[in-house]
mmCIF file of C-alpha atoms and ligand atoms in Angstrom:
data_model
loop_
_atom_site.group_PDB
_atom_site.id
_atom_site.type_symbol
_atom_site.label_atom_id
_atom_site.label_comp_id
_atom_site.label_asym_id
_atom_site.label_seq_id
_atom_site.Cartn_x
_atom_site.Cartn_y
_atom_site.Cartn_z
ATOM 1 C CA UNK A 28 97.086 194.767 58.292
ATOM 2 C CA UNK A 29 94.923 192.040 56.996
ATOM 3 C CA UNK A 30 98.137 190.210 55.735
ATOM 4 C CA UNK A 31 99.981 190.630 58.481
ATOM 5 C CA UNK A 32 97.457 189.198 60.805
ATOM 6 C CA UNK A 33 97.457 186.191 58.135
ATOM 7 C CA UNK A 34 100.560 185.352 58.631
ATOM 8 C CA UNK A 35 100.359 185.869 62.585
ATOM 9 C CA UNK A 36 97.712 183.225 62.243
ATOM 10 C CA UNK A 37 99.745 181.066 60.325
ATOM 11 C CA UNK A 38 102.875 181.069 62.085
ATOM 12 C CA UNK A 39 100.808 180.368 65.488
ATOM 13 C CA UNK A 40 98.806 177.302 63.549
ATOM 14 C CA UNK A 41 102.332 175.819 62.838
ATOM 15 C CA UNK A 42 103.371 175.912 66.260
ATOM 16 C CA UNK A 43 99.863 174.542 67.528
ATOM 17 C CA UNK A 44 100.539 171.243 65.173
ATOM 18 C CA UNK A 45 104.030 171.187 66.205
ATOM 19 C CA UNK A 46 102.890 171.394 69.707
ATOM 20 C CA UNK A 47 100.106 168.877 69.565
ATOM 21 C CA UNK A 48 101.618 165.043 68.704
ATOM 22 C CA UNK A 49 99.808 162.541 67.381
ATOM 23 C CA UNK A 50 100.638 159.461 69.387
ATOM 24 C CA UNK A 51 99.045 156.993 72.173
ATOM 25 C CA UNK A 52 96.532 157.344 73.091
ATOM 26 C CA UNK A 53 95.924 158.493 69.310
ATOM 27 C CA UNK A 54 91.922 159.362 69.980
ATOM 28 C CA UNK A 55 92.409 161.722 72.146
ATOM 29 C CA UNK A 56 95.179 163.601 70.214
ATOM 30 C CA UNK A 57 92.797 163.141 67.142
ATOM 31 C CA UNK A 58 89.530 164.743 69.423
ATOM 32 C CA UNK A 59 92.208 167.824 70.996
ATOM 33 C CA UNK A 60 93.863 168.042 66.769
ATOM 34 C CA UNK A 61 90.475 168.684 65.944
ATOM 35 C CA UNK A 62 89.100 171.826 67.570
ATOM 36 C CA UNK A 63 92.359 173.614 68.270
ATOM 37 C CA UNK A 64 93.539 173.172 64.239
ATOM 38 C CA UNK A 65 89.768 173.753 63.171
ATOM 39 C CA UNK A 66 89.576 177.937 61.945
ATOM 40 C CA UNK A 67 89.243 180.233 64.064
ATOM 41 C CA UNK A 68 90.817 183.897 64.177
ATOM 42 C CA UNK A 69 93.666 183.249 66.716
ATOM 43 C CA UNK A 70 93.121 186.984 67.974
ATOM 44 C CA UNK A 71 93.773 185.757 71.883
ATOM 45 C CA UNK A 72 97.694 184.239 70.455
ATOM 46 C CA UNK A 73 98.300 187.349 68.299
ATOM 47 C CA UNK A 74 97.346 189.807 71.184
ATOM 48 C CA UNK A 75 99.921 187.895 73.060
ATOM 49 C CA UNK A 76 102.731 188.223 70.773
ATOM 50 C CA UNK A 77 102.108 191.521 69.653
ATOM 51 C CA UNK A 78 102.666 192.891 73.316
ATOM 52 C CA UNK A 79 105.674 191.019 73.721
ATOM 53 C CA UNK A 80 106.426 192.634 70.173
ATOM 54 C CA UNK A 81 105.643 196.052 71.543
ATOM 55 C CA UNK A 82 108.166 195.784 73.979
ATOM 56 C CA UNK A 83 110.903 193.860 72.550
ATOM 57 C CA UNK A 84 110.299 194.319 68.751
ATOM 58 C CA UNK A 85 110.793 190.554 68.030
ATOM 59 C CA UNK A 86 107.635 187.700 69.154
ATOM 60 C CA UNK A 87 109.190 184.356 68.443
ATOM 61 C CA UNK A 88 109.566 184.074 72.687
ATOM 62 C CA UNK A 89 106.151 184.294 73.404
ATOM 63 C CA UNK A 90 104.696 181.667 71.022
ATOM 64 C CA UNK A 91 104.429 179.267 73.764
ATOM 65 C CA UNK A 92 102.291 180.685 76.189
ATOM 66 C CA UNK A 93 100.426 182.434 72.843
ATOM 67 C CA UNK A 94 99.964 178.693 71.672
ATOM 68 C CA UNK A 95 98.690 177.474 75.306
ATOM 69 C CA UNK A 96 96.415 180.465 75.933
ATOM 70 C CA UNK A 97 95.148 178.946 72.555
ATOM 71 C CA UNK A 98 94.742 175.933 74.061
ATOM 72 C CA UNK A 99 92.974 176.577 77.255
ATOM 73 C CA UNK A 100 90.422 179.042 74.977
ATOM 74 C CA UNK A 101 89.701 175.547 72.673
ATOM 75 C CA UNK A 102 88.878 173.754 75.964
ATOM 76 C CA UNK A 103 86.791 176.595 77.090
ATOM 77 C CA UNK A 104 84.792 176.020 73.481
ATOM 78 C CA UNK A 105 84.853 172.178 73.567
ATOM 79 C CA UNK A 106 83.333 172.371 76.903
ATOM 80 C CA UNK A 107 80.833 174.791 76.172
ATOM 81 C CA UNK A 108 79.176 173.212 73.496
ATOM 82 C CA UNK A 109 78.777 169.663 75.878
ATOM 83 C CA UNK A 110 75.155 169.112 76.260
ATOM 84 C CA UNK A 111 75.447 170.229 79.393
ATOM 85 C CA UNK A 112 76.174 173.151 79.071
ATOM 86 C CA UNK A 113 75.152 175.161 75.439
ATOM 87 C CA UNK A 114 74.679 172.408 74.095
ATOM 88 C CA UNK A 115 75.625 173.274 70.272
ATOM 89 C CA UNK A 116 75.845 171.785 67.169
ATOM 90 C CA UNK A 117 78.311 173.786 65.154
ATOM 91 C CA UNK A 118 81.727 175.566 65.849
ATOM 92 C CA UNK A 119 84.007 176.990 63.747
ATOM 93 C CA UNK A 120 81.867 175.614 60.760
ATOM 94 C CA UNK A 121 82.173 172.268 61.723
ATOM 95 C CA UNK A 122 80.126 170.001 64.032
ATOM 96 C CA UNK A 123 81.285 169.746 67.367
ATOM 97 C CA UNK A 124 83.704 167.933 69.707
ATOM 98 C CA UNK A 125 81.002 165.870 71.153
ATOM 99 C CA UNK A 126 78.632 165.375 67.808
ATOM 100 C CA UNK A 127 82.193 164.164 66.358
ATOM 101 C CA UNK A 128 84.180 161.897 68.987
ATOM 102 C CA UNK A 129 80.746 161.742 71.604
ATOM 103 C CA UNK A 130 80.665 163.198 74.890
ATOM 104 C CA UNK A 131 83.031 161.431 77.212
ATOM 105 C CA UNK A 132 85.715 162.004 74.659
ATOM 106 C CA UNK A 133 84.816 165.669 74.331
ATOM 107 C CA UNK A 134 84.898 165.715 77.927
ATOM 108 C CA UNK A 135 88.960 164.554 78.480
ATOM 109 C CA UNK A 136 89.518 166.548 74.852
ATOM 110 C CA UNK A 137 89.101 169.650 76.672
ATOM 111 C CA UNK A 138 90.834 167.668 80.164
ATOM 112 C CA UNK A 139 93.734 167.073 78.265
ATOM 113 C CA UNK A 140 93.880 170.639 76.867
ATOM 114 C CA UNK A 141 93.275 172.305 80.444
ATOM 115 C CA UNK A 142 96.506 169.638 81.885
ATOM 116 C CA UNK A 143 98.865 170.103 78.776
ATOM 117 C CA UNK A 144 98.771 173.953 78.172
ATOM 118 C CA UNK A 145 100.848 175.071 81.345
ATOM 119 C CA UNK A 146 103.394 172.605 80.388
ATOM 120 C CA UNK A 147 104.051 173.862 77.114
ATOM 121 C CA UNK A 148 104.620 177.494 78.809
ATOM 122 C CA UNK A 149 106.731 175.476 81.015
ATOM 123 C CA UNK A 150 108.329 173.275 78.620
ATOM 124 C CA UNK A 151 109.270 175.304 75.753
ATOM 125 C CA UNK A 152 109.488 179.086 76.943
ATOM 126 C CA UNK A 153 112.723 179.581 76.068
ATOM 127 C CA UNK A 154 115.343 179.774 78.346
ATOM 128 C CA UNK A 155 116.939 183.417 78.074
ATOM 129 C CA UNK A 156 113.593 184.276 79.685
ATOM 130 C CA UNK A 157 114.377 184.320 83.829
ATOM 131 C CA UNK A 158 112.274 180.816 85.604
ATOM 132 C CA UNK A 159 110.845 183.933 88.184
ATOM 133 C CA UNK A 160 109.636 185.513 85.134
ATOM 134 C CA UNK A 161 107.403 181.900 83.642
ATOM 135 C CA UNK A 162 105.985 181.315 86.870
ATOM 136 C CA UNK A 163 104.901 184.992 87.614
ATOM 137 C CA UNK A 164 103.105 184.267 83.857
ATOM 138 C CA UNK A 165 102.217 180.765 84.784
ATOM 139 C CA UNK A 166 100.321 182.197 87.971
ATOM 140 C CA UNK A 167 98.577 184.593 86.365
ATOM 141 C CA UNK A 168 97.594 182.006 83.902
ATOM 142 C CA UNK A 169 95.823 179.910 86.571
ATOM 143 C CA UNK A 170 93.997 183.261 87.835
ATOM 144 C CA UNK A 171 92.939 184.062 84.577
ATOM 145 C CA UNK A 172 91.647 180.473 83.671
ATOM 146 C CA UNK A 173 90.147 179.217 86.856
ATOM 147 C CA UNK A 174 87.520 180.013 89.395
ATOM 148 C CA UNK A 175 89.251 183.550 89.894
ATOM 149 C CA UNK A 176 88.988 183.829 86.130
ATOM 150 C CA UNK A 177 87.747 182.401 83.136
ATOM 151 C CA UNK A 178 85.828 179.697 84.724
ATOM 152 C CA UNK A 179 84.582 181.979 87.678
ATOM 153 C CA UNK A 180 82.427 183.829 84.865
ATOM 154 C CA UNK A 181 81.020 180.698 83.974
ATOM 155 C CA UNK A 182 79.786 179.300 86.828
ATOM 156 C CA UNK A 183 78.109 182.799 87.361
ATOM 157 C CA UNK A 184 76.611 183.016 83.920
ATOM 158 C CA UNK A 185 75.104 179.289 84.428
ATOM 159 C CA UNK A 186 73.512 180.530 88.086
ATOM 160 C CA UNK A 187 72.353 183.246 86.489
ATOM 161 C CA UNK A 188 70.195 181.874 83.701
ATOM 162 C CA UNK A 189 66.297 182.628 83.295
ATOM 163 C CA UNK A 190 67.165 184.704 86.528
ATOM 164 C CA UNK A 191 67.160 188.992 86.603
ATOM 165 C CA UNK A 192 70.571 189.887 87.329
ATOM 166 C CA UNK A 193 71.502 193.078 88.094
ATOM 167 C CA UNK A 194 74.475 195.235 86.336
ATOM 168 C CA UNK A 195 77.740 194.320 88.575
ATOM 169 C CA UNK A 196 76.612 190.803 88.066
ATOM 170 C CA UNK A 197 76.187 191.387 84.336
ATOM 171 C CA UNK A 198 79.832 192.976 84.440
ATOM 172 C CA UNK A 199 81.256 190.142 86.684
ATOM 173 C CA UNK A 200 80.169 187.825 84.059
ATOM 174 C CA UNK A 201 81.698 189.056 80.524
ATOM 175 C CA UNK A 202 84.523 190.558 82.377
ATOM 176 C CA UNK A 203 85.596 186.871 83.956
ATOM 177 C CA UNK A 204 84.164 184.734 81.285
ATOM 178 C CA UNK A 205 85.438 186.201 78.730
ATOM 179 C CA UNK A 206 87.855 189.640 79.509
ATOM 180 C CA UNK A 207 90.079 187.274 81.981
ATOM 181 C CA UNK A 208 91.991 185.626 78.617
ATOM 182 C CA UNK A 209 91.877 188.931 76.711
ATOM 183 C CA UNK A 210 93.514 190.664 80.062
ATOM 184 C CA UNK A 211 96.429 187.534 80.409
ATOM 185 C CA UNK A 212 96.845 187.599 76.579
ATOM 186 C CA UNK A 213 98.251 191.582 76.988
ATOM 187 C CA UNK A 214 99.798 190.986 80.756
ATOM 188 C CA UNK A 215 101.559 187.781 79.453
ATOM 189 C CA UNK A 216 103.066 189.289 76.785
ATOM 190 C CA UNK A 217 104.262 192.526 78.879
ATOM 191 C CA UNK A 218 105.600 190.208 81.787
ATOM 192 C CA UNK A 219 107.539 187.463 79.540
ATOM 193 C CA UNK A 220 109.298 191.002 77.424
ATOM 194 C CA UNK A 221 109.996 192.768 81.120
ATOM 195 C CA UNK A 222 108.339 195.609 80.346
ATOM 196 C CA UNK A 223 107.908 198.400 82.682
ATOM 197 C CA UNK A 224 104.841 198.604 85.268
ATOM 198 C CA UNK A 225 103.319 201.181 83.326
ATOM 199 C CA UNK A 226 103.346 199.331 80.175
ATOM 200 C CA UNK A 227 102.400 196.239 81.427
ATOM 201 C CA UNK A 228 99.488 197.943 83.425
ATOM 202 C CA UNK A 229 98.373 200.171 80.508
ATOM 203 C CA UNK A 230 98.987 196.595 78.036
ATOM 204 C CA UNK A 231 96.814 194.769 80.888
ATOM 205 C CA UNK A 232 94.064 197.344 80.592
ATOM 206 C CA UNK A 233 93.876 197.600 77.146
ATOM 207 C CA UNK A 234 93.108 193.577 77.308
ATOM 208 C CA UNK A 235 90.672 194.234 79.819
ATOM 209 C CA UNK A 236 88.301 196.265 77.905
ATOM 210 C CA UNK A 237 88.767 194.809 74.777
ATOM 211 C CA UNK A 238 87.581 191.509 76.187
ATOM 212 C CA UNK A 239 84.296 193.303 77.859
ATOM 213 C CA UNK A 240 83.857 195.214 73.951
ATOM 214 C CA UNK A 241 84.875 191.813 72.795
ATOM 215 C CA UNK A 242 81.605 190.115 74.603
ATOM 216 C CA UNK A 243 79.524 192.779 73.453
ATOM 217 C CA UNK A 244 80.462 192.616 70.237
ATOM 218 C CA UNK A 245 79.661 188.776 69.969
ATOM 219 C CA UNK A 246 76.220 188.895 72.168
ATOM 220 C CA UNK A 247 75.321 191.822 68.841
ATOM 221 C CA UNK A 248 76.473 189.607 66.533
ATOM 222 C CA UNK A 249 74.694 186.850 68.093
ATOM 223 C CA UNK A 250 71.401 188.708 67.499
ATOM 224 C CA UNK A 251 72.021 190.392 63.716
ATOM 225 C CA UNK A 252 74.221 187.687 62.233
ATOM 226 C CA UNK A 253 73.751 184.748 59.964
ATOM 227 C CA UNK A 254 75.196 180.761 60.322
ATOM 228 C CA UNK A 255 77.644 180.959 57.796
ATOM 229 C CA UNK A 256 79.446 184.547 58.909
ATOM 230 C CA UNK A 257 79.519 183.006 62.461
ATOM 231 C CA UNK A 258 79.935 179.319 61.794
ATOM 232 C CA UNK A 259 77.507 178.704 64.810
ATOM 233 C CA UNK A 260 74.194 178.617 65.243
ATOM 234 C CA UNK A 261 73.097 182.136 65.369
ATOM 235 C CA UNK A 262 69.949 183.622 68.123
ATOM 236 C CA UNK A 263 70.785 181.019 71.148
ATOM 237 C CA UNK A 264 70.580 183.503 73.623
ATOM 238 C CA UNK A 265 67.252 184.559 73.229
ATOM 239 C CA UNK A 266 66.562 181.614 72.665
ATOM 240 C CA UNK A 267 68.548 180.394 76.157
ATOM 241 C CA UNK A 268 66.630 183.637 77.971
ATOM 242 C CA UNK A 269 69.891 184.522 78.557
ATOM 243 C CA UNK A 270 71.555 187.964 79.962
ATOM 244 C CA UNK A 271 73.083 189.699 77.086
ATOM 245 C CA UNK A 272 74.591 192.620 76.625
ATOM 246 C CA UNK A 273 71.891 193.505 74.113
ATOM 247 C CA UNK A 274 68.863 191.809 76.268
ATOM 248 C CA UNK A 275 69.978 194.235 79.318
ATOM 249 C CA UNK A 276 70.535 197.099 77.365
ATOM 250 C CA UNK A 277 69.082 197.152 74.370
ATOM 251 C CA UNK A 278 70.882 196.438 71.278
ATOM 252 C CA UNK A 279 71.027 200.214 69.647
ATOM 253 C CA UNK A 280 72.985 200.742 73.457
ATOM 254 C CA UNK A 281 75.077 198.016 73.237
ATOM 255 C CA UNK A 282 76.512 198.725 69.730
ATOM 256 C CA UNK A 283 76.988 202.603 71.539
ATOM 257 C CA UNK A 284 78.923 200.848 74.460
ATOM 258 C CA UNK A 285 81.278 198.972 72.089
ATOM 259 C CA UNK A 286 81.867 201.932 69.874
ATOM 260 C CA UNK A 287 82.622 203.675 73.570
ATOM 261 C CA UNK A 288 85.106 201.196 75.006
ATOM 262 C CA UNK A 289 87.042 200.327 71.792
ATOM 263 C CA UNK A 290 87.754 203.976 71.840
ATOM 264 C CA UNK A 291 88.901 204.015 75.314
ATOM 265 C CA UNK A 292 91.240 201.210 74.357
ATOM 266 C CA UNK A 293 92.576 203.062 71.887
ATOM 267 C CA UNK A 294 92.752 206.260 74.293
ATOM 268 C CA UNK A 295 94.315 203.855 76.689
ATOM 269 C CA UNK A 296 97.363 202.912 74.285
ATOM 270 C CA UNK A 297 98.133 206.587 73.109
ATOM 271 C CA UNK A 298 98.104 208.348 76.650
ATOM 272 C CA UNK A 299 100.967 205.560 77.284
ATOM 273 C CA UNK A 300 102.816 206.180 74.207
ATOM 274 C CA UNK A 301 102.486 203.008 72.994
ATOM 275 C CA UNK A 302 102.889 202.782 69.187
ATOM 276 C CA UNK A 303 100.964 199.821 68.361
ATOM 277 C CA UNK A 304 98.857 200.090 64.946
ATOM 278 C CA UNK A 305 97.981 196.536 65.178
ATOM 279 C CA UNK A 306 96.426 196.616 68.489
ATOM 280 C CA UNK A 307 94.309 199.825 67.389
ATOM 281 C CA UNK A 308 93.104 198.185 64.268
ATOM 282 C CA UNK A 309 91.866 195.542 66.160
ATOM 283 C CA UNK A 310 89.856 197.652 68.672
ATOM 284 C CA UNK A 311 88.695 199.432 65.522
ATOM 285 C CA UNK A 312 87.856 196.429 63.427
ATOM 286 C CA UNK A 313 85.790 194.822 65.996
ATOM 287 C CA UNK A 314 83.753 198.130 65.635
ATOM 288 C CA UNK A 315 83.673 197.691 62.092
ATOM 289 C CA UNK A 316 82.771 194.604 61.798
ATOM 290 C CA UNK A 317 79.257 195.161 64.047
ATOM 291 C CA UNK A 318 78.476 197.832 61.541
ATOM 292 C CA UNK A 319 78.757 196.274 58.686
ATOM 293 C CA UNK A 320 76.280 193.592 59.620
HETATM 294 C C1 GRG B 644 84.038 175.565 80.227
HETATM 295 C C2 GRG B 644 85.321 176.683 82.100
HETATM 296 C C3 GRG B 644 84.528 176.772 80.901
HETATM 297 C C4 GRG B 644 84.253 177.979 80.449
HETATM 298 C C5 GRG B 644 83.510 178.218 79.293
HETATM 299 C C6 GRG B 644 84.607 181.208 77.802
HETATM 300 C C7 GRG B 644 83.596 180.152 77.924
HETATM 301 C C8 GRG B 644 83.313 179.685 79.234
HETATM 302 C C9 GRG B 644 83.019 179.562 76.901
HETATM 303 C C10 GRG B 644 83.296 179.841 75.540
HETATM 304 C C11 GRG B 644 82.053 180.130 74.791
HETATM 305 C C12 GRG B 644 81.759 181.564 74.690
HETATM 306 C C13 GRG B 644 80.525 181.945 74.008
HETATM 307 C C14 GRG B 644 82.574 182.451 75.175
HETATM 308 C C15 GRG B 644 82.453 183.841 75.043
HETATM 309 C C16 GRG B 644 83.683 184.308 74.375
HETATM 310 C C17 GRG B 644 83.616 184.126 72.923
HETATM 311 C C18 GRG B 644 82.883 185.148 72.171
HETATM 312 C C19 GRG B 644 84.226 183.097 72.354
HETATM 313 C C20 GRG B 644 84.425 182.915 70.919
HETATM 314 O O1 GRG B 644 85.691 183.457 70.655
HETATM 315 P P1 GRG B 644 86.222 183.751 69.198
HETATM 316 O O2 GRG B 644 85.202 184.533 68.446
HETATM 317 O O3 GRG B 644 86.302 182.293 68.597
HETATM 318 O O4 GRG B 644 87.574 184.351 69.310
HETATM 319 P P2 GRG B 644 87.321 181.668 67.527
HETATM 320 O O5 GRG B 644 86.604 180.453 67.023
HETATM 321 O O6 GRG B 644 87.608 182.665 66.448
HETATM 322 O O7 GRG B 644 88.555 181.312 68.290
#
């Protein structure tokens, strides 16, 4: 399964270069080249195609919205990090957007990656898929990455800092900030392959709680983990006073919680009948992978 992810990974990283030119003005290609082709695991892309895969046993179709769902998640990262924000030093191993190209720059990196990614789903979806069909996906990409979505959770989590917060709060948080991309990555996939309502809801759902186990998983790893396993700086919560997972609940809860809702995931996927080892290795692996630390 490992190898086959590999080579998920590679085949999106490809398209990402192929996708992203180098040409005038060449800084700001250079600033965008570097955090989306920097490593990191690509699970958002492969959740996409593997749902389209579910459905139509082939993923080449989906590789452009995979690729700009990659996109828009790089721009969440590059403006994250901003000192105004996280204010980090380190991602994906390597300095920053901002420590590298400065902050304006970082700024319109993650600009340009926000304006460009809807025209690549636009652009190069192919054309056997129906135009109803790409802007059905193209709304619900705007839902899942703006103030309904993504960014929704964000402004939330920034209100919400040093403050008490009580649990539907907590939940509106991860579940925006973060479960809103996991959530498109599965829809997306369903809607561009057609797939029933069934599928697509029980695909949708799936995305939904892995993105919430998702969250937990990295607010744990967060607290237990090292610099170089995480390639950024571990303990910034706490340090941030920020609500966790783990500073709500307790950490010994939280790792319960995950093992709890990667197994509803699962549960999720076989009451459906879909056959899908790939997606149930990687509910499983993010369970794995808190244990092992
Ligand atoms: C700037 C609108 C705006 C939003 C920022 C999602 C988000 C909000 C910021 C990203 C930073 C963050 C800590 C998000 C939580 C989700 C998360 C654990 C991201 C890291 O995802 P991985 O582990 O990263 O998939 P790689 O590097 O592997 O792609």
């Amino acid at each position: 399964m490992e190898k086959y992810l590999e080579n998920l990974k590679n085949i999106i990283e490809n398209k990402l270069n192929e996708y992203l030119p180098e040409i005038f003005p060449e800084e700001i290609w250079k600033a965008v080249r570097y955090s989306v082709l920097s490593e990191g695991k690509r699970l958002r892309p492969i959740l996409v195609l593997e749902a389209f895969k579910i459905c139509t046993g082939k993923f080449e179709e989906a590789l452009p919205t995979a690729c700009a769902l990659e996109m828009i998640h790089c721009y969440s990262l590059i403006h994250d990090d901003l000192p105004c924000m996280d204010n980090d030093n380190f991602r994906r191993g390597k300095l920053t957007n901002h420590k590298v190209f400065g902050e304006g720059m970082a700024v319109l990196a993650g600009d340009a990656l926000l304006s460009y990614a809807p025209q690549i789903i636009l652009q190069k979806t192919p054309s056997n898929i129906p135009k109803e069909t790409v802007f059905n996906v193209l709304n619900e990409f705007y839902n899942a990455i703006g103030p309904m979505g993504m960014l929704g959770g964000q402004v939330v989590d920034i209100l919400s800092e040093n403050k008490e917060i009580d649990i539907p709060t907590f939940e509106y948080i991860h579940t925006h900030k973060t479960g809103k991309l996991f959530e498109f990555a599965l829809k997306s996939g369903a809607m561009l392959a057609g797939a029933s309502e069934k599928k697509l809801n029980a695909l949708s759902e799936y995305g939904k709680i892995l993105g919430y186990a998702f969250q937990i998983a990295d607010d744990i790893l967060d607290e237990i983990s090292t610099f170089e396993k995480l390639g950024k700086t571990p303990h910034k919560d706490a340090k941030a006073k920020k609500n966790t997972h783990t500073s709500i609940f307790g950490i010994e809860n939280s790792k319960s919680e995950l093992l709890i809702l990667c197994d509803k995931a699962k549960t999720i996927l076989k009451l459906e009948n879909i056959e899908s080892p790939l997606l149930c290795y990687i509910a499983q692996r993010l369970t794995d992978k808190v244990k092992g630390e």
